[in-house]
Short mmCIF file of C-alpha atoms in Angstrom, two decimals:
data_model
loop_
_atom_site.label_atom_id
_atom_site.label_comp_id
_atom_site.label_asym_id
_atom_site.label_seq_id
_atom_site.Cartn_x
_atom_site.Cartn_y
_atom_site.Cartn_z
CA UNK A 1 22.32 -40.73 0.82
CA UNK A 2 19.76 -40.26 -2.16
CA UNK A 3 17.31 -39.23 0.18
CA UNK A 4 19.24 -37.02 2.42
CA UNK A 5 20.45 -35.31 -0.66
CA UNK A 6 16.56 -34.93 -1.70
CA UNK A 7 15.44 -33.56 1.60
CA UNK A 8 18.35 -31.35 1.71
CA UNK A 9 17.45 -29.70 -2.05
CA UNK A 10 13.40 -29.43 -0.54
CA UNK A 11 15.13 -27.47 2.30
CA UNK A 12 17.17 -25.26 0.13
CA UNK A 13 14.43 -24.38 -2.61
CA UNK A 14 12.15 -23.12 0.41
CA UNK A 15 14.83 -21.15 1.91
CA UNK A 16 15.03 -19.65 -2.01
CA UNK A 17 11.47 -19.06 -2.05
CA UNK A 18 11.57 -17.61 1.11
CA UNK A 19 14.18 -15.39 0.61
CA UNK A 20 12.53 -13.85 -2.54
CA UNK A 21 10.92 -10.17 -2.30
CA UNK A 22 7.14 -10.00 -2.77
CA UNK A 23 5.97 -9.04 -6.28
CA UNK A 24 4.16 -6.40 -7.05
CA UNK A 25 0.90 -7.20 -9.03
CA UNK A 26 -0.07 -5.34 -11.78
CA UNK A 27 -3.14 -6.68 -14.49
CA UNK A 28 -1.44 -7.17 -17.55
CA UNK A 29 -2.55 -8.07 -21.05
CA UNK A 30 -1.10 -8.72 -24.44
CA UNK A 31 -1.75 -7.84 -27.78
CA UNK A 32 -0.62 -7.91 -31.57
CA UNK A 33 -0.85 -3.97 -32.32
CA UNK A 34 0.95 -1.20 -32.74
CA UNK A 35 0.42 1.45 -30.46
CA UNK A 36 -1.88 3.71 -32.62
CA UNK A 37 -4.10 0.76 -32.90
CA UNK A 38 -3.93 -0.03 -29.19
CA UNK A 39 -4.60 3.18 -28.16
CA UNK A 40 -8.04 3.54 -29.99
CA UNK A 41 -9.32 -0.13 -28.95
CA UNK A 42 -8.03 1.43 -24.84
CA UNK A 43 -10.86 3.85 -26.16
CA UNK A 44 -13.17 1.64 -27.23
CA UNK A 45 -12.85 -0.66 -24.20
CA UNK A 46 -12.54 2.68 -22.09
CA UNK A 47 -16.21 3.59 -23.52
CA UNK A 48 -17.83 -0.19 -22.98
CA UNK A 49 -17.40 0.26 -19.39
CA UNK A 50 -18.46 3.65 -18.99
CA UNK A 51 -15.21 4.90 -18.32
CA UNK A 52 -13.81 7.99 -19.95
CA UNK A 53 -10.63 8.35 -21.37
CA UNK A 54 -9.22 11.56 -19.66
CA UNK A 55 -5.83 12.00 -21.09
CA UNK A 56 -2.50 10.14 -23.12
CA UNK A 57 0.87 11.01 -21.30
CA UNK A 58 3.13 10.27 -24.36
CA UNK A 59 6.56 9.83 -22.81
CA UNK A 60 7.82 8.15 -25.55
CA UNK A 61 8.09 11.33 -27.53
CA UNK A 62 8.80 13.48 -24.14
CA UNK A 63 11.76 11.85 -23.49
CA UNK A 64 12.61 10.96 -26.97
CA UNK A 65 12.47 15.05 -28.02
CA UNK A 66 14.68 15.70 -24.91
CA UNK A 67 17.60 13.61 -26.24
CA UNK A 68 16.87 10.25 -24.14
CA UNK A 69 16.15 6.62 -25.41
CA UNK A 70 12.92 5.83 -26.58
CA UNK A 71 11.17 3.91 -23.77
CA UNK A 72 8.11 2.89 -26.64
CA UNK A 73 5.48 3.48 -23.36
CA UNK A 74 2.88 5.98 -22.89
CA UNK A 75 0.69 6.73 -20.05
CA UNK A 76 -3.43 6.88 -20.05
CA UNK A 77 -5.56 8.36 -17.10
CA UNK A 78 -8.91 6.57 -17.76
CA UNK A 79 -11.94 7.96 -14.95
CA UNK A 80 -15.48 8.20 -14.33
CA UNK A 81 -17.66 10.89 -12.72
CA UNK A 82 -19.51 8.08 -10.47
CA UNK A 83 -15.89 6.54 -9.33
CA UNK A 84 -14.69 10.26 -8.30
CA UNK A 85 -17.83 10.93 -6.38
CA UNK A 86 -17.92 7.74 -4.78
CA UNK A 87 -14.10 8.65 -3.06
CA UNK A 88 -14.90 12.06 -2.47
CA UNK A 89 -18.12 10.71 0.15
CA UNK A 90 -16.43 7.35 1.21
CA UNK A 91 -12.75 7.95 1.16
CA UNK A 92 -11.75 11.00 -0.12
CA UNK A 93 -7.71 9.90 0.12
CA UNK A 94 -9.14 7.35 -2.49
CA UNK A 95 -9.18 10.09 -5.01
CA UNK A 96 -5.21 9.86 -5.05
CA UNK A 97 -5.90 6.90 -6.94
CA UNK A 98 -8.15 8.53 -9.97
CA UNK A 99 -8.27 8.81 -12.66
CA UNK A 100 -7.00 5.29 -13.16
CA UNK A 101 -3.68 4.97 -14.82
CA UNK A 102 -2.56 2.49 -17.32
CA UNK A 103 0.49 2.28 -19.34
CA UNK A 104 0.88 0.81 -23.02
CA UNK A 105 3.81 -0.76 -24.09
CA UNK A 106 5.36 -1.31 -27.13
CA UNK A 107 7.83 -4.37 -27.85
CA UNK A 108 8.34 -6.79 -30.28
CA UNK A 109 5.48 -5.88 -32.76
CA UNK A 110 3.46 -5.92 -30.19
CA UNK A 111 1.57 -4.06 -26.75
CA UNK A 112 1.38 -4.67 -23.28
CA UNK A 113 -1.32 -2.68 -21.27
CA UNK A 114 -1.02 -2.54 -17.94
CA UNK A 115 -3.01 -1.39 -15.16
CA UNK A 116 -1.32 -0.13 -11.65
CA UNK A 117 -0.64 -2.34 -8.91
CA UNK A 118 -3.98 -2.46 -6.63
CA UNK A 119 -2.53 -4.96 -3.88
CA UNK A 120 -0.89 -1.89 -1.68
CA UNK A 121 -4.40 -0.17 -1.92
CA UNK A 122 -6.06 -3.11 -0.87
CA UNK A 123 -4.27 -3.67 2.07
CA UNK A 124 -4.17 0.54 3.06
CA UNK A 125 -7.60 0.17 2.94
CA UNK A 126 -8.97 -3.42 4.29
CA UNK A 127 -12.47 -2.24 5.55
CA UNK A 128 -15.12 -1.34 3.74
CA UNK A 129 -16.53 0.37 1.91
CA UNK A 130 -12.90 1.67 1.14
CA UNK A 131 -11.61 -2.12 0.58
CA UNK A 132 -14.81 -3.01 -1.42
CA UNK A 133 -14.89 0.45 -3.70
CA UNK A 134 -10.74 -0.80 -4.85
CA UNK A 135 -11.91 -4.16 -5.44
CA UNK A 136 -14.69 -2.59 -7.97
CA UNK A 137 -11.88 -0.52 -9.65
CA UNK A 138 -10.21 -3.70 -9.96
CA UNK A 139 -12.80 -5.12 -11.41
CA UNK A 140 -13.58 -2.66 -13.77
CA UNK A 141 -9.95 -2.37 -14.67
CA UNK A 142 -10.00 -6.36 -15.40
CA UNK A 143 -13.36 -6.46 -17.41
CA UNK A 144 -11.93 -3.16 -19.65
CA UNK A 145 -8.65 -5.11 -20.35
CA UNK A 146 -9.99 -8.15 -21.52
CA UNK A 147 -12.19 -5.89 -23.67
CA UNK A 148 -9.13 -4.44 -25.20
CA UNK A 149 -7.62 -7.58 -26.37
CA UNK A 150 -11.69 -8.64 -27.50
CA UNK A 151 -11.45 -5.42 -29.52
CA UNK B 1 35.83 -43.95 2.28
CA UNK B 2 35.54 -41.00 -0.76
CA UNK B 3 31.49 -41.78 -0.54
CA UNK B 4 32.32 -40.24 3.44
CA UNK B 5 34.57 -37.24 2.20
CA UNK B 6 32.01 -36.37 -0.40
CA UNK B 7 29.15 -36.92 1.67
CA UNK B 8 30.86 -34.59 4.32
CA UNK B 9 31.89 -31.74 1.54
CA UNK B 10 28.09 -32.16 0.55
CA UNK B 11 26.93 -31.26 3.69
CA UNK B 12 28.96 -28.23 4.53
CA UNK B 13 28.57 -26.84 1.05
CA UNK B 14 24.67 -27.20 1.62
CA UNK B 15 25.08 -25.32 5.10
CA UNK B 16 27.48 -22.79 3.75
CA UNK B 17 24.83 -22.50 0.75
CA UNK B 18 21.62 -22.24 3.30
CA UNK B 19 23.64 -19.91 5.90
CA UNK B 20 23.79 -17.32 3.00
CA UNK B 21 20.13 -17.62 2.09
CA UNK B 22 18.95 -16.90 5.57
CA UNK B 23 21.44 -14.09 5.25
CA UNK B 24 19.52 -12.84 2.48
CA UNK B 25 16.10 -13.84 3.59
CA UNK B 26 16.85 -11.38 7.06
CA UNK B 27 18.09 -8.60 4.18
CA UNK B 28 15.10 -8.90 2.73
CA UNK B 29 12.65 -9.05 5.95
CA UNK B 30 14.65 -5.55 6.85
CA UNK B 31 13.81 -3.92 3.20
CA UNK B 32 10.13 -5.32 3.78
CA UNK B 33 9.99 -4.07 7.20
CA UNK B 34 11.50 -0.46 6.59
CA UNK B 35 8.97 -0.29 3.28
CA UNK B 36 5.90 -1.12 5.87
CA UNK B 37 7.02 1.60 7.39
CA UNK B 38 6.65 4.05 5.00
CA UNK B 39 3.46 6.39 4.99
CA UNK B 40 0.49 6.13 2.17
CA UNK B 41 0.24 9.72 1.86
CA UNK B 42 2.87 12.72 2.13
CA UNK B 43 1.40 16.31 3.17
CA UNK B 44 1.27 19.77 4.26
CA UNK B 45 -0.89 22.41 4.91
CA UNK B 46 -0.84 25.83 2.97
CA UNK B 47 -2.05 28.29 5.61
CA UNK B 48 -4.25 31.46 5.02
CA UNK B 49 -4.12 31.11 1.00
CA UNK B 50 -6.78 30.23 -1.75
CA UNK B 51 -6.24 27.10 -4.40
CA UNK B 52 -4.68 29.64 -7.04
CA UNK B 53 -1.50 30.95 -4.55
CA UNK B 54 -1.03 27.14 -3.70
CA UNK B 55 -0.61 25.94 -7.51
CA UNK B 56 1.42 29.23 -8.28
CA UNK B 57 3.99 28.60 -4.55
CA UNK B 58 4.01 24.45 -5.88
CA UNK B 59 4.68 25.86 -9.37
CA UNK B 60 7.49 27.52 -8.18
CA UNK B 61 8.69 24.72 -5.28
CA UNK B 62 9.19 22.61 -8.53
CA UNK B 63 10.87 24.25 -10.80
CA UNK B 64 13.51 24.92 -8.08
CA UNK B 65 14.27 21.11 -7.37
CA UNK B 66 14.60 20.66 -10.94
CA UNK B 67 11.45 19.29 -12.15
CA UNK B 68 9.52 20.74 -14.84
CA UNK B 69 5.52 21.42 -14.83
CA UNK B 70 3.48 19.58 -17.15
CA UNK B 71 0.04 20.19 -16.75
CA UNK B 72 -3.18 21.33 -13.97
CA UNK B 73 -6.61 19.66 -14.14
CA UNK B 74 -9.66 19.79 -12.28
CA UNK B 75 -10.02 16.32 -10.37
CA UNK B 76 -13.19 15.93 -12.20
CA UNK B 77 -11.86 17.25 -16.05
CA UNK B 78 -13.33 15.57 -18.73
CA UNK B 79 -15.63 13.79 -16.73
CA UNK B 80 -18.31 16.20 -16.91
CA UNK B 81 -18.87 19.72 -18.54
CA UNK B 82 -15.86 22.16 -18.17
CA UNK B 83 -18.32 24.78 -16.14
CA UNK B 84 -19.79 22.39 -13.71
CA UNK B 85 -15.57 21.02 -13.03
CA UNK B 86 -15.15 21.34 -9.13
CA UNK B 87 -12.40 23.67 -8.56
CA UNK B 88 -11.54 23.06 -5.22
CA UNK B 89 -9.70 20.01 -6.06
CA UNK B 90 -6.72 20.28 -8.50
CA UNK B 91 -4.27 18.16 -9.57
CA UNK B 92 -1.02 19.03 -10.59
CA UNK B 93 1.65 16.93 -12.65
CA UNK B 94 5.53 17.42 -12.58
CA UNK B 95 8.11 15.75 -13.76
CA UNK B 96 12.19 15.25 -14.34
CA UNK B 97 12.83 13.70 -17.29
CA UNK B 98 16.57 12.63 -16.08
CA UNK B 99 14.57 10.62 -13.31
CA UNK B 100 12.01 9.56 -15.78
CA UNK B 101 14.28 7.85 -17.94
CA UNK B 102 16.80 6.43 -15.31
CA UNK B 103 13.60 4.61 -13.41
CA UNK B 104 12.19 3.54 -16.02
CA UNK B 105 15.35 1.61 -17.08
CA UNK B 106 15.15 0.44 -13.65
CA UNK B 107 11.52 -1.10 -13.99
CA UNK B 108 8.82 -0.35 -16.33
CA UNK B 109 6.38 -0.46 -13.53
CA UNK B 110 8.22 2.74 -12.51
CA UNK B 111 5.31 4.29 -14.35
CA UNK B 112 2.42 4.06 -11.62
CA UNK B 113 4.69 6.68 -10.19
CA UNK B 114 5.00 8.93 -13.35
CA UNK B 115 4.83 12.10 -13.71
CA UNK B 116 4.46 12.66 -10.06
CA UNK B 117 1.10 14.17 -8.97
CA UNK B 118 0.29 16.52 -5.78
CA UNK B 119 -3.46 16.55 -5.33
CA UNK B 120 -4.24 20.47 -3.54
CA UNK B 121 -8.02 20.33 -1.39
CA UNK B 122 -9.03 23.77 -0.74
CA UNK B 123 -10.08 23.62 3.33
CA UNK B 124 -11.53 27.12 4.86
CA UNK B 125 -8.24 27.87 6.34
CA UNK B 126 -6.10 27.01 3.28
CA UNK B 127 -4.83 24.48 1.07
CA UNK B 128 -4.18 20.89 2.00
CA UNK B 129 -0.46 19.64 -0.51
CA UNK B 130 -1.11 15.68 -1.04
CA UNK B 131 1.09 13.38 -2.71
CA UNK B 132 0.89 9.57 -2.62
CA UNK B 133 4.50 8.05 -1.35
CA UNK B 134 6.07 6.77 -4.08
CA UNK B 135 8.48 4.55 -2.03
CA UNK B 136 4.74 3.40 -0.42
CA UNK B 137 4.18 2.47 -4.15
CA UNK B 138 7.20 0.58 -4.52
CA UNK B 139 7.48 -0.98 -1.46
CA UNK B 140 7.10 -5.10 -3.43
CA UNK B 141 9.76 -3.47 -6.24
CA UNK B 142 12.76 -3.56 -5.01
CA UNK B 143 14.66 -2.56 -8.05
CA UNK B 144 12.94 0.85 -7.73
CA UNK B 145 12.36 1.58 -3.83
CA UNK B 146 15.97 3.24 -3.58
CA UNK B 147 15.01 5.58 -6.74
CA UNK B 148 11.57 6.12 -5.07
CA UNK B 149 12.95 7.26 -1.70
CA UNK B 150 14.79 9.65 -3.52
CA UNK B 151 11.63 10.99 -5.40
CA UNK B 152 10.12 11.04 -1.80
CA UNK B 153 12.86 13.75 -0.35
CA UNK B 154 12.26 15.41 -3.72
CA UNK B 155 8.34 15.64 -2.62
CA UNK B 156 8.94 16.27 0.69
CA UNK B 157 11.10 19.73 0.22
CA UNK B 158 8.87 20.63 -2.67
CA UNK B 159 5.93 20.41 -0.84
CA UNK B 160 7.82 22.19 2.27
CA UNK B 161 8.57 24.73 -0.14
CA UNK B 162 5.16 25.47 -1.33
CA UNK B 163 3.62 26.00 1.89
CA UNK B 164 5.64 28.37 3.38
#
């Protein structure tokens, strides 16, 4: 009985895994900061890997000004001259992707940067030099977060 | 004979239990499979018109489905001198802050489709409209993939709009 019981929760737990959606996969860091502080060591990091810091979407304050909650996030669009000329010879529906886009978020006395989700890009684009240029971004992206929380 | 019963109510529980998992497992394969079916990229073509008329028609296009304009940039800007910018390529941000706010409740990862962007190529015989599917974007979030095929239609008739 025990171990028909047993097999039967095995069987069960894979049908729950199984029936879960994929996740999206987003690179995500943490750190103790408030956002001012954040947003000048995204600047810092930004500038350590050659990458330029093109502009801050503030939403909080959009949507706070416009009578809506306070959603604490804002947006940055972080690019490079070399990434956009890459796309434009290699892939030029790549350049939907630039500049990068990461958002900062504020909770608990603290921030959470996050980068977009490159696994849908990946798989759009599994050949190279396409696949291999996303991968770089990726890369890029990575190295600048831990960076931030170095900072 | 209660060690039987029970061991009988067991079992049908656990198939009752199972039954509705593979229920939701086949939901789920039919959300995965309709999202896989979504395009990357939505377009259209602006015939017989420079980069200027396009931004002024999608200007217009989205301010009549209720979104409002936030801001045009050269796909290179800030990355190298203003002068030297390549103008062919523009990019042009839009938003509705109703939507805004409602996704974002939703999912804070709502935000790698905020604001929404159409990219505009000049081509010799006009301007190509390109926006990146947001319910492609979503397609592993399914908290936001209803919300995001709405933002699609919203794309969709704006960008029909601005190249007529």
């Amino acid at each position: 009985m025990k171990r028909r019981a047993l097999l039967l929760a095995v069987a069960l737990g894979l049908n729950f895994a199984l029936a879960l959606p994929g996740h999206a996969d987003p690179l995500m860091v943490n750190k103790l900061v408030d956002m001012r502080r954040a947003m000048d060591d995204v600047a810092l990091a930004a500038a350590n890997h050659d990458l330029v810091l093109v502009k801050v979407q503030p939403i909080d304050t959009a949507l706070a000004k416009r009578g809506f909650d306070n959603p604490h996030m804002r947006l940055l669009f972080i690019g490079s001259e070399s990434a956009v000329r890459w796309a434009e010879a290699a892939e030029p529906r790549l350049l939907n992707l630039l500049p990068l886009r990461l958002t900062l978020i504020e909770r608990d006395g603290g921030v959470t940067l996050m980068s977009d989700d490159f696994g849908p890009w990946l798989r759009e684009f599994s050949e190279p030099p396409a696949h291999l240029m996303v991968e770089a971004w990726q890369a890029e992206m990575k190295a600048m977060l831990d960076d931030f929380v170095a900072q | 004979m209660l060690s039987r019963i029970f061991r009988r109510t067991f079992l049908i529980l656990a198939f009752l239990i199972s039954a509705g998992m593979v229920q939701a497992s086949e939901v789920t394969a039919q959300v995965a499979a309709e999202a896989a079916a979504e395009p990357m990229i939505l377009t259209t073509t602006a015939t017989g018109i420079g980069i200027d008329a396009a931004v002024d028609a999608l200007n217009r296009a989205i301010v009549n489905h209720n979104y409002t304009f936030v801001r045009q940039q050269a796909m290179d800007s800030r990355l190298v001198p203003y002068a030297q910018e390549v103008r062919s390529v523009r990019l042009v941000y839009f938003c509705n802050f109703t939507k805004m706010d409602r996704a974002l409740r939703i999912d804070p990862r709502a935000t790698q489709v905020l604001p929404c962007r159409v990219t505009l190529v000049e081509t010799p015989t006009g301007v190509d409209l390109i926006a990146v599917n947001p319910a492609w974007v979503t397609q592993n979030m399914p908290g936001l993939h209803a919300e995001c095929q709405e933002m699609k239609r919203d794309y969709l008739a704006i960008l029909e709009e601005a190249a007529l």
